[in-house]
Coordinates of N, CA and C in Angstrom, one line a residue:
M13 N -72.3 -89.6 107.4 CA -73.1 -90.1 108.5 C -74.6 -89.7 108.1
S14 N -75.4 -90.7 108.3 CA -76.8 -90.5 108.0 C -77.6 -89.8 109.1
E15 N -78.8 -89.4 108.9 CA -79.6 -88.7 109.9 C -79.9 -89.6 111.1
S16 N -79.9 -90.9 110.9 CA -80.1 -91.8 112.0 C -78.9 -92.1 112.8
Q17 N -77.8 -91.5 112.5 CA -76.5 -91.6 113.2 C -76.1 -90.3 113.7
Q18 N -75.6 -90.3 115.0 CA -75.1 -89.0 115.6 C -73.8 -89.3 116.3
L19 N -72.8 -88.4 116.1 CA -71.6 -88.4 116.8 C -71.5 -87.2 117.7
Q20 N -71.3 -87.4 118.9 CA -71.3 -86.3 119.9 C -70.1 -86.3 120.8
F21 N -69.6 -85.2 121.1 CA -68.5 -85.0 122.0 C -68.9 -84.0 123.1
G22 N -68.5 -84.3 124.3 CA -68.8 -83.4 125.4 C -68.0 -83.5 126.6
A23 N -68.3 -82.7 127.6 CA -67.6 -82.7 128.9 C -68.6 -83.4 129.8
I24 N -68.1 -84.2 130.8 CA -68.9 -84.9 131.7 C -68.3 -84.7 133.1
A25 N -69.2 -84.8 134.1 CA -68.8 -84.7 135.5 C -69.7 -85.7 136.3
R26 N -69.1 -86.3 137.4 CA -69.9 -87.2 138.2 C -69.4 -87.2 139.6
Y27 N -70.2 -87.4 140.6 CA -69.8 -87.6 142.0 C -69.6 -89.1 142.2
D28 N -68.5 -89.5 142.8 CA -68.3 -90.8 143.2 C -68.3 -90.9 144.7
S29 N -69.2 -91.7 145.3 CA -69.4 -91.8 146.7 C -68.6 -93.0 147.3
S30 N -67.6 -93.5 146.6 CA -66.9 -94.7 147.0 C -66.1 -94.6 148.3
G31 N -66.1 -93.5 148.9 CA -65.3 -93.3 150.2 C -65.8 -94.0 151.4
Y32 N -65.0 -94.0 152.4 CA -65.5 -94.7 153.7 C -64.7 -94.1 154.9
K33 N -65.3 -94.3 156.0 CA -64.6 -94.0 157.3 C -64.3 -95.2 158.1
A34 N -63.4 -95.2 159.0 CA -63.0 -96.4 159.7 C -64.2 -96.9 160.5
D35 N -65.1 -96.1 161.0 CA -66.2 -96.6 161.8 C -67.4 -97.1 160.9
D36 N -67.2 -97.1 159.6 CA -68.3 -97.7 158.8 C -68.4 -99.2 158.9
S37 N -67.3 -99.9 159.3 CA -67.3 -101.3 159.5 C -66.2 -101.7 160.4
P38 N -66.4 -102.7 161.2 CA -65.3 -103.2 162.1 C -64.1 -103.6 161.3
A39 N -64.3 -104.1 160.0 CA -63.1 -104.5 159.2 C -62.3 -103.3 158.8
L40 N -62.8 -102.1 158.9 CA -62.0 -100.9 158.5 C -61.4 -100.2 159.7
E41 N -61.5 -100.8 160.9 CA -60.9 -100.2 162.1 C -59.4 -99.9 161.9
G42 N -58.9 -98.7 162.1 CA -57.5 -98.4 161.9 C -57.2 -97.9 160.6
M43 N -58.2 -97.9 159.7 CA -57.9 -97.3 158.3 C -58.2 -95.8 158.3
A44 N -57.4 -95.1 157.5 CA -57.6 -93.7 157.3 C -58.9 -93.5 156.5
E45 N -59.5 -92.4 156.6 CA -60.7 -92.0 155.8 C -60.3 -92.0 154.4
R46 N -61.2 -92.5 153.5 CA -61.1 -92.3 152.1 C -62.3 -91.5 151.6
K47 N -62.1 -90.4 151.0 CA -63.2 -89.6 150.6 C -63.6 -89.9 149.2
G48 N -64.9 -89.7 148.9 CA -65.4 -89.8 147.6 C -64.8 -88.6 146.8
G49 N -65.2 -88.5 145.5 CA -64.6 -87.4 144.8 C -65.5 -87.0 143.6
I50 N -65.1 -85.9 143.0 CA -65.7 -85.4 141.8 C -64.8 -85.7 140.7
W51 N -65.4 -86.4 139.7 CA -64.6 -86.9 138.5 C -65.1 -86.1 137.3
A52 N -64.3 -85.6 136.5 CA -64.7 -84.9 135.3 C -63.7 -85.3 134.1
G53 N -64.3 -85.1 132.9 CA -63.5 -85.4 131.8 C -64.3 -85.2 130.5
A54 N -64.0 -86.1 129.5 CA -64.6 -86.0 128.2 C -65.3 -87.2 127.8
R55 N -66.3 -87.1 126.9 CA -67.1 -88.2 126.4 C -67.3 -88.1 124.9
A56 N -67.1 -89.2 124.2 CA -67.5 -89.3 122.8 C -68.5 -90.4 122.7
A57 N -69.6 -90.1 122.0 CA -70.7 -91.1 121.8 C -71.1 -91.1 120.4
W58 N -71.4 -92.3 119.9 CA -72.0 -92.6 118.6 C -73.3 -93.3 118.8
Q59 N -74.4 -92.7 118.2 CA -75.7 -93.2 118.3 C -76.2 -93.6 116.9
S60 N -76.8 -94.7 116.8 CA -77.4 -95.2 115.6 C -78.7 -95.8 115.9
D61 N -79.5 -96.3 114.9 CA -80.7 -96.9 115.1 C -80.6 -98.3 115.8
W62 N -79.4 -98.9 115.6 CA -79.3 -100.3 116.1 C -78.3 -100.4 117.3
L63 N -77.5 -99.4 117.6 CA -76.5 -99.5 118.7 C -76.0 -98.1 119.1
D64 N -75.8 -97.9 120.4 CA -75.2 -96.7 121.0 C -73.9 -97.1 121.6
L65 N -72.8 -96.4 121.2 CA -71.5 -96.6 121.8 C -71.0 -95.4 122.5
H66 N -70.2 -95.6 123.5 CA -69.6 -94.4 124.2 C -68.2 -94.7 124.7
A67 N -67.4 -93.7 124.8 CA -66.0 -93.8 125.4 C -65.9 -92.5 126.3
D68 N -65.5 -92.8 127.5 CA -65.3 -91.7 128.5 C -63.9 -91.7 129.0
W69 N -63.3 -90.5 129.3 CA -62.1 -90.4 130.1 C -62.4 -89.5 131.2
T70 N -62.2 -89.9 132.5 CA -62.4 -89.0 133.6 C -61.2 -89.0 134.6
H71 N -61.1 -87.9 135.3 CA -60.0 -87.7 136.3 C -60.6 -87.2 137.6
D72 N -60.0 -87.7 138.7 CA -60.5 -87.2 140.0 C -60.1 -85.8 140.2
I73 N -60.9 -84.8 139.9 CA -60.5 -83.4 140.0 C -60.6 -82.9 141.5
S74 N -61.2 -83.7 142.4 CA -61.2 -83.3 143.8 C -59.8 -83.6 144.4
G75 N -59.0 -84.3 143.8 CA -57.6 -84.5 144.3 C -57.5 -85.6 145.4
N76 N -58.6 -86.3 145.7 CA -58.5 -87.3 146.7 C -57.7 -88.5 146.3
S77 N -58.0 -89.1 145.2 CA -57.2 -90.3 144.7 C -56.3 -89.9 143.6
N78 N -56.5 -88.7 142.9 CA -55.8 -88.3 141.7 C -55.8 -89.3 140.6
G79 N -56.8 -90.2 140.6 CA -56.9 -91.3 139.7 C -57.5 -90.9 138.4
Q80 N -57.4 -91.8 137.4 CA -58.0 -91.7 136.1 C -58.8 -92.9 135.7
E81 N -59.8 -92.8 134.9 CA -60.6 -93.9 134.4 C -60.9 -93.7 133.0
I82 N -61.0 -94.8 132.2 CA -61.4 -94.8 130.8 C -62.5 -95.9 130.8
S83 N -63.6 -95.5 130.2 CA -64.8 -96.4 130.1 C -65.2 -96.5 128.7
V84 N -65.5 -97.7 128.2 CA -66.1 -97.9 126.9 C -67.3 -98.8 127.0
G85 N -68.4 -98.5 126.3 CA -69.6 -99.3 126.4 C -70.5 -99.3 125.3
A86 N -71.4 -100.2 125.3 CA -72.4 -100.3 124.2 C -73.8 -100.6 124.8
E87 N -74.8 -100.1 124.2 CA -76.2 -100.4 124.7 C -77.1 -100.3 123.5
R88 N -78.3 -101.0 123.7 CA -79.3 -101.0 122.7 C -80.7 -101.0 123.3
S89 N -81.5 -100.0 123.0 CA -82.9 -100.0 123.5 C -83.9 -100.6 122.6
W90 N -84.8 -101.4 123.1 CA -85.9 -102.0 122.4 C -87.2 -101.5 123.0
Q91 N -88.1 -101.0 122.1 CA -89.5 -100.6 122.5 C -90.3 -101.9 122.4
I92 N -90.5 -102.6 123.5 CA -91.3 -103.8 123.5 C -92.7 -103.7 123.2
S93 N -93.3 -102.6 123.8 CA -94.7 -102.2 123.6 C -94.8 -100.7 123.7
N94 N -96.0 -100.2 123.6 CA -96.1 -98.7 123.8 C -95.7 -98.2 125.2
S95 N -95.6 -99.1 126.2 CA -95.3 -98.7 127.5 C -94.0 -99.3 128.1
I96 N -93.4 -100.2 127.4 CA -92.2 -100.9 128.0 C -91.0 -100.8 127.0
T97 N -89.9 -100.3 127.6 CA -88.6 -100.2 126.9 C -87.6 -101.0 127.7
L98 N -86.8 -101.8 127.0 CA -85.7 -102.6 127.7 C -84.4 -102.1 127.0
T99 N -83.4 -101.9 127.9 CA -82.1 -101.5 127.4 C -81.0 -102.3 128.0
P100 N -80.5 -103.3 127.3 CA -79.3 -104.1 127.8 C -78.0 -103.3 127.5
R101 N -77.0 -103.5 128.3 CA -75.7 -102.8 128.1 C -74.6 -103.6 128.6
I102 N -73.4 -103.3 128.1 CA -72.1 -103.9 128.5 C -71.1 -102.8 128.5
S103 N -70.2 -102.8 129.4 CA -69.1 -101.8 129.4 C -67.8 -102.4 130.1
A104 N -66.7 -101.7 129.9 CA -65.5 -102.1 130.5 C -64.9 -100.7 131.0
V105 N -64.5 -100.7 132.3 CA -64.0 -99.5 132.9 C -62.6 -99.8 133.4
W106 N -61.6 -99.1 132.8 CA -60.2 -99.3 133.3 C -59.9 -98.2 134.3
S107 N -59.4 -98.6 135.5 CA -59.1 -97.6 136.5 C -57.6 -97.7 136.8
D108 N -56.9 -96.6 136.9 CA -55.5 -96.6 137.1 C -55.1 -97.0 138.6
S109 N -53.8 -97.3 138.8 CA -53.4 -97.7 140.1 C -53.6 -96.7 141.2
K110 N -53.6 -95.4 140.9 CA -53.8 -94.4 141.9 C -55.2 -94.5 142.4
A111 N -56.2 -94.6 141.6 CA -57.6 -94.7 142.0 C -57.8 -96.0 142.8
L112 N -57.4 -97.1 142.3 CA -57.6 -98.4 143.0 C -56.8 -98.5 144.3
N113 N -55.6 -98.0 144.4 CA -54.9 -98.0 145.6 C -55.4 -97.1 146.7
Y114 N -56.0 -96.0 146.2 CA -56.6 -95.0 147.2 C -57.8 -95.7 147.9
Y115 N -58.7 -96.4 147.2 CA -59.8 -96.9 147.8 C -59.6 -98.4 148.3
Y116 N -58.7 -99.2 147.8 CA -58.6 -100.6 148.1 C -57.3 -100.9 148.7
G117 N -56.3 -100.0 148.7 CA -55.0 -100.3 149.2 C -55.0 -100.2 150.7
V118 N -54.0 -100.8 151.3 CA -53.7 -100.8 152.8 C -52.3 -100.3 153.0
R119 N -52.2 -99.1 153.6 CA -51.0 -98.4 153.8 C -50.2 -99.1 155.0
D120 N -48.9 -98.9 155.1 CA -48.1 -99.5 156.2 C -48.7 -99.2 157.6
D121 N -49.1 -97.9 157.7 CA -49.6 -97.5 159.1 C -51.1 -98.0 159.3
E122 N -51.7 -98.8 158.4 CA -53.0 -99.3 158.5 C -53.0 -100.8 158.7
V123 N -51.9 -101.4 158.8 CA -51.7 -102.9 158.9 C -52.2 -103.3 160.3
S124 N -52.9 -104.4 160.4 CA -53.4 -104.9 161.6 C -53.1 -106.5 161.6
S125 N -53.5 -107.1 162.7 CA -53.3 -108.6 162.7 C -54.2 -109.3 161.7
D126 N -55.3 -108.7 161.3 CA -56.2 -109.2 160.3 C -56.0 -108.7 158.9
R127 N -55.1 -107.7 158.7 CA -55.0 -106.9 157.5 C -53.5 -106.6 157.2
A128 N -53.1 -107.2 156.1 CA -51.7 -107.0 155.6 C -51.6 -105.7 154.8
A129 N -50.4 -105.1 154.7 CA -50.2 -104.0 153.7 C -50.5 -104.5 152.3
W130 N -51.1 -103.7 151.5 CA -51.4 -104.1 150.2 C -51.5 -103.0 149.2
Q131 N -50.9 -103.2 148.0 CA -51.0 -102.2 146.9 C -51.3 -103.0 145.7
G132 N -52.3 -102.6 144.9 CA -52.6 -103.3 143.7 C -52.2 -102.4 142.5
G133 N -52.4 -102.9 141.3 CA -52.2 -102.1 140.1 C -53.4 -101.5 139.5
S134 N -53.4 -101.3 138.3 CA -54.6 -100.8 137.6 C -55.4 -102.1 137.2
G135 N -56.6 -101.9 136.8 CA -57.5 -103.0 136.4 C -58.7 -102.6 135.7
V136 N -59.3 -103.6 135.1 CA -60.5 -103.4 134.2 C -61.7 -104.1 134.9
T137 N -62.8 -103.3 135.1 CA -64.0 -103.9 135.6 C -65.0 -104.1 134.5
V138 N -65.5 -105.3 134.3 CA -66.4 -105.6 133.2 C -67.8 -105.5 133.8
E139 N -68.8 -104.8 133.2 CA -70.1 -104.6 133.7 C -71.1 -105.0 132.6
V140 N -72.2 -105.7 133.0 CA -73.3 -105.9 132.2 C -74.6 -105.5 133.0
G141 N -75.5 -105.0 132.2 CA -76.7 -104.5 132.9 C -77.9 -104.5 132.0
M142 N -79.1 -104.2 132.7 CA -80.4 -104.2 132.0 C -81.2 -103.1 132.7
Q143 N -81.8 -102.2 131.9 CA -82.7 -101.2 132.4 C -84.0 -101.5 131.7
G144 N -85.1 -101.4 132.5 CA -86.4 -101.6 132.0 C -87.2 -100.4 132.5
V145 N -88.0 -99.8 131.6 CA -88.9 -98.7 131.9 C -90.3 -99.0 131.5
Y146 N -91.2 -98.9 132.5 CA -92.6 -99.1 132.3 C -93.3 -97.8 132.4
E147 N -93.9 -97.3 131.3 CA -94.5 -96.0 131.3 C -96.0 -96.3 131.5
F148 N -96.5 -96.0 132.7 CA -97.9 -96.4 133.0 C -98.9 -95.3 132.7
T149 N -98.4 -94.0 132.6 CA -99.2 -92.9 132.0 C -98.2 -92.1 131.2
R150 N -98.7 -91.1 130.6 CA -97.8 -90.2 129.8 C -96.8 -89.5 130.6
H151 N -97.1 -89.2 131.9 CA -96.2 -88.5 132.7 C -95.5 -89.3 133.8
Q152 N -95.9 -90.6 134.0 CA -95.4 -91.4 135.0 C -94.7 -92.7 134.5
S153 N -93.6 -93.0 135.1 CA -92.9 -94.2 134.7 C -92.2 -94.9 135.9
L154 N -92.0 -96.2 135.8 CA -91.3 -96.9 136.8 C -90.0 -97.5 136.1
M155 N -88.9 -97.3 136.7 CA -87.6 -97.7 136.1 C -87.0 -98.7 137.1
I156 N -86.5 -99.8 136.5 CA -85.8 -100.8 137.2 C -84.5 -101.0 136.5
D157 N -83.3 -101.0 137.2 CA -82.0 -101.1 136.6 C -81.2 -102.1 137.4
F158 N -80.6 -103.1 136.7 CA -79.8 -104.1 137.3 C -78.4 -104.0 136.7
K159 N -77.4 -104.1 137.5 CA -76.0 -104.1 137.0 C -75.2 -105.2 137.7
A160 N -74.5 -106.0 137.0 CA -73.5 -107.0 137.6 C -72.1 -106.6 137.1
A161 N -71.2 -106.6 138.0 CA -69.8 -106.2 137.6 C -68.8 -107.3 138.1
H162 N -67.9 -107.6 137.3 CA -66.8 -108.5 137.7 C -65.6 -107.6 138.0
L163 N -65.1 -107.7 139.2 CA -64.0 -106.8 139.6 C -62.6 -107.3 139.2
P164 N -61.7 -106.4 138.9 CA -60.4 -106.9 138.6 C -59.6 -107.4 139.8
S165 N -58.6 -108.2 139.6 CA -57.8 -108.7 140.7 C -57.2 -107.5 141.5
A166 N -57.0 -106.4 140.9 CA -56.4 -105.2 141.6 C -57.4 -104.7 142.6
V167 N -58.6 -105.1 142.6 CA -59.6 -104.8 143.6 C -59.9 -106.1 144.5
S168 N -60.3 -107.2 143.8 CA -60.7 -108.4 144.6 C -59.6 -109.0 145.4
D169 N -58.3 -108.8 145.1 CA -57.2 -109.3 145.9 C -56.9 -108.5 147.2
S170 N -57.5 -107.3 147.3 CA -57.3 -106.4 148.4 C -57.8 -107.1 149.7
P171 N -57.1 -106.9 150.8 CA -57.6 -107.5 152.1 C -58.9 -106.8 152.5
L172 N -59.3 -105.7 151.9 CA -60.5 -105.0 152.3 C -61.7 -105.6 151.5
V173 N -61.5 -106.4 150.6 CA -62.6 -106.9 149.7 C -62.7 -108.4 149.8
N174 N -63.9 -108.9 149.9 CA -64.1 -110.4 150.1 C -64.9 -111.0 148.9
R175 N -64.9 -110.4 147.8 CA -65.7 -110.9 146.7 C -65.0 -110.4 145.3
S176 N -65.4 -111.1 144.3 CA -64.9 -110.7 143.0 C -65.9 -110.1 142.0
D177 N -67.2 -109.9 142.6 CA -68.2 -109.3 141.8 C -69.0 -108.4 142.6
E178 N -69.8 -107.6 142.0 CA -70.6 -106.6 142.6 C -71.9 -106.4 141.8
N179 N -73.0 -106.5 142.5 CA -74.3 -106.4 141.9 C -75.1 -105.2 142.5
R180 N -75.9 -104.6 141.6 CA -76.7 -103.4 142.1 C -78.1 -103.5 141.5
L181 N -79.1 -103.2 142.3 CA -80.4 -103.1 141.8 C -81.0 -101.7 142.2
F182 N -81.5 -101.0 141.2 CA -82.0 -99.6 141.4 C -83.5 -99.6 140.9
I183 N -84.4 -99.1 141.7 CA -85.8 -99.0 141.4 C -86.1 -97.5 141.6
G184 N -86.7 -96.9 140.5 CA -87.1 -95.5 140.6 C -88.4 -95.2 140.0
Y185 N -89.0 -94.1 140.5 CA -90.2 -93.6 140.0 C -89.9 -92.3 139.3
L186 N -90.4 -92.1 138.1 CA -90.1 -90.9 137.3 C -91.4 -90.2 137.0
Y187 N -91.4 -88.9 137.2 CA -92.5 -88.1 136.8 C -92.0 -87.1 135.8
H188 N -92.6 -87.1 134.6 CA -92.2 -86.3 133.5 C -93.1 -85.0 133.5
F189 N -92.5 -83.9 133.6 CA -93.3 -82.6 133.6 C -93.6 -82.2 132.1

């Protein structure tokens, strides 16, 4: 492996705020609370001058869903000018049935006239995104990040979900000390 390539292994942890309460929406009336969780696991990453790849395995260590996820992805950063960096990315995230049923399933005691009992299986979410960073001074930057995800049928077929995609826009200000 050359100096321009790096292979890294490490432990990772993240908080997932995917939970909800029945009073978050009229559509969730009669549903039991679903809590977010702390996910932890391992990451392998390969970085080169032309592409960065990663593979992650995480498990819900908070014990709420007891689920597992495996994520693989690729990204590439381009320095467009002295002050602008663009980083497109693509990834696939496999979630097991425990994780997906915890958040999107409908238990027998949660059935209503508008909501049938439902259990899905595991599924793969495909995500594409773009991050742009504009460094307007040496210490200050503006970051814009967009992500579009196509949800697996194990999510989109749930009576709690009314779409097959999910989009996110994040805008942030960074001050580098």
